[in-house]
GROMACS .gro file of C-alpha atoms in nm:
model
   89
    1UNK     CA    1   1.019   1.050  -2.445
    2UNK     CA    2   0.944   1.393  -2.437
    3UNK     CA    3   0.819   1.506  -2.099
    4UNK     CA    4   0.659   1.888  -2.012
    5UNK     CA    5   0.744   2.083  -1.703
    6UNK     CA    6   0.409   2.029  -1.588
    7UNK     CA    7   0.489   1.637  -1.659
    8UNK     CA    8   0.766   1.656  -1.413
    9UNK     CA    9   0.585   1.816  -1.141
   10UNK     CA   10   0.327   1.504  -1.158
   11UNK     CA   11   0.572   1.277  -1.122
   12UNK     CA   12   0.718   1.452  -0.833
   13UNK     CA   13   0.335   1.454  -0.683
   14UNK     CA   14   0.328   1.069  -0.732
   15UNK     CA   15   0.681   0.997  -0.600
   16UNK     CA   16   0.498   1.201  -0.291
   17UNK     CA   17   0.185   1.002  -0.289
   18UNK     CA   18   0.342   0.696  -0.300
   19UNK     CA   19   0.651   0.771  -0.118
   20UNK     CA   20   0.455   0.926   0.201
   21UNK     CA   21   0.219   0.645   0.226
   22UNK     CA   22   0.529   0.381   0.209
   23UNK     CA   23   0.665   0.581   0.521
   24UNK     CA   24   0.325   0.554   0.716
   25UNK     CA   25   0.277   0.185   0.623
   26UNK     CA   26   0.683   0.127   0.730
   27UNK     CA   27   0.595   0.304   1.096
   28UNK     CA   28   0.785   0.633   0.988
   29UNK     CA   29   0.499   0.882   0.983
   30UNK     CA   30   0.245   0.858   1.118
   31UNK     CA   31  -0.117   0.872   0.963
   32UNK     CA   32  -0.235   1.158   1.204
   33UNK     CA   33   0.050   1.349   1.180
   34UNK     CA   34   0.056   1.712   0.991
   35UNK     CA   35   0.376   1.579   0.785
   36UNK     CA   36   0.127   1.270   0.601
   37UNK     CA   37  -0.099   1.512   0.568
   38UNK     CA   38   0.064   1.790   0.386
   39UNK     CA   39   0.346   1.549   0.192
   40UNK     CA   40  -0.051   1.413   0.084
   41UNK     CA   41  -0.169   1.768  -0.021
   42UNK     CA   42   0.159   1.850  -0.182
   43UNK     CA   43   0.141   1.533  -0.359
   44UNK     CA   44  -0.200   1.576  -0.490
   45UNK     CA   45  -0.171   1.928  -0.612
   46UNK     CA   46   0.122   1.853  -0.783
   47UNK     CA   47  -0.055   1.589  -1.008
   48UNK     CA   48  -0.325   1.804  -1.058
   49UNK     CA   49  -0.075   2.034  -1.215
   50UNK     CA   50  -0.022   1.783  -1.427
   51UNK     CA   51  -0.337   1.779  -1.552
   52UNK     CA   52  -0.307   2.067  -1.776
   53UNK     CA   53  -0.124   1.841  -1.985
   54UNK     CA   54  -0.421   1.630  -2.078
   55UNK     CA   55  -0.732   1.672  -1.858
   56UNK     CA   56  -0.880   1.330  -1.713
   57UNK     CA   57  -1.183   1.402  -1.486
   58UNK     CA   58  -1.169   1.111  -1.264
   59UNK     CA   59  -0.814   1.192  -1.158
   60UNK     CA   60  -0.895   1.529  -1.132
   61UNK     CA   61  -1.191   1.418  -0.864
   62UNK     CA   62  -0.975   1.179  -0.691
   63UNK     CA   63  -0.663   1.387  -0.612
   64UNK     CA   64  -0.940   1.691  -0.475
   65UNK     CA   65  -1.127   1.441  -0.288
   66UNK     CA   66  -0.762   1.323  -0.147
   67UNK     CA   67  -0.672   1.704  -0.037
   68UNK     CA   68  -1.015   1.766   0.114
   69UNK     CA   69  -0.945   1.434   0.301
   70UNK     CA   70  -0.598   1.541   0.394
   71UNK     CA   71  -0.713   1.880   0.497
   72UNK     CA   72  -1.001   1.781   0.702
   73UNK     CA   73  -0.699   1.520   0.877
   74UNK     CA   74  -0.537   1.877   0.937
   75UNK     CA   75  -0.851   2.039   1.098
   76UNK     CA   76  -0.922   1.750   1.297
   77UNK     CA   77  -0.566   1.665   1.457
   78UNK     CA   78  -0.536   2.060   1.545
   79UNK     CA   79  -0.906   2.046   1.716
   80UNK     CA   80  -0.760   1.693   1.934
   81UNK     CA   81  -0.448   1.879   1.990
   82UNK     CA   82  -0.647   2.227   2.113
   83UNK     CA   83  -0.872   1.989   2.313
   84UNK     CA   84  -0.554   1.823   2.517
   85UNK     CA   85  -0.376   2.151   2.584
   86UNK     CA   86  -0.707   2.353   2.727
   87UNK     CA   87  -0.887   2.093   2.927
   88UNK     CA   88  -0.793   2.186   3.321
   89UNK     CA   89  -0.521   2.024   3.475
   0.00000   0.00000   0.00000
């Protein structure tokens, strides 16, 4: 077995993937938290990387769809977290 650099870096996006959503589903992230979310974008890009290896468009779809996911988790947690720290008090 003969792996590329850029075959590394998508195993080191799956061991992310996988490895982030084993923490959230054994209670040690949490799913709205920026951590999931950027160990998720990290992940992602990383396989994408891979890509130029061999080019598969349905991964290539899936892994963007799972950033713009992962950042729109991002937008929305910093709106709820703007939202708690300006309402009166």
């Amino acid at each position: 077995m003969n792996l590329q650099w850029y075959d590394w870096v998508g195993l080191l996006g799956s061991f992310l993937v996988v490895g982030s959503y084993f923490l959230l589903q054994s209670g040690r992230l949490s799913g709205t938290g920026l951590p999931y979310q950027l160990i998720n974008i990290a992940g992602s890009s990383c396989i994408l990387v891979s890509l130029f290896g061999g080019f598969n468009l349905a991964v290539c779809l899936l892994q963007m769809t799972w950033i713009v996911i992962s950042i729109y988790g991002i937008a929305r947690g910093w709106r709820q977290r703007q939202t708690i720290t300006v309402q009166p008090g």
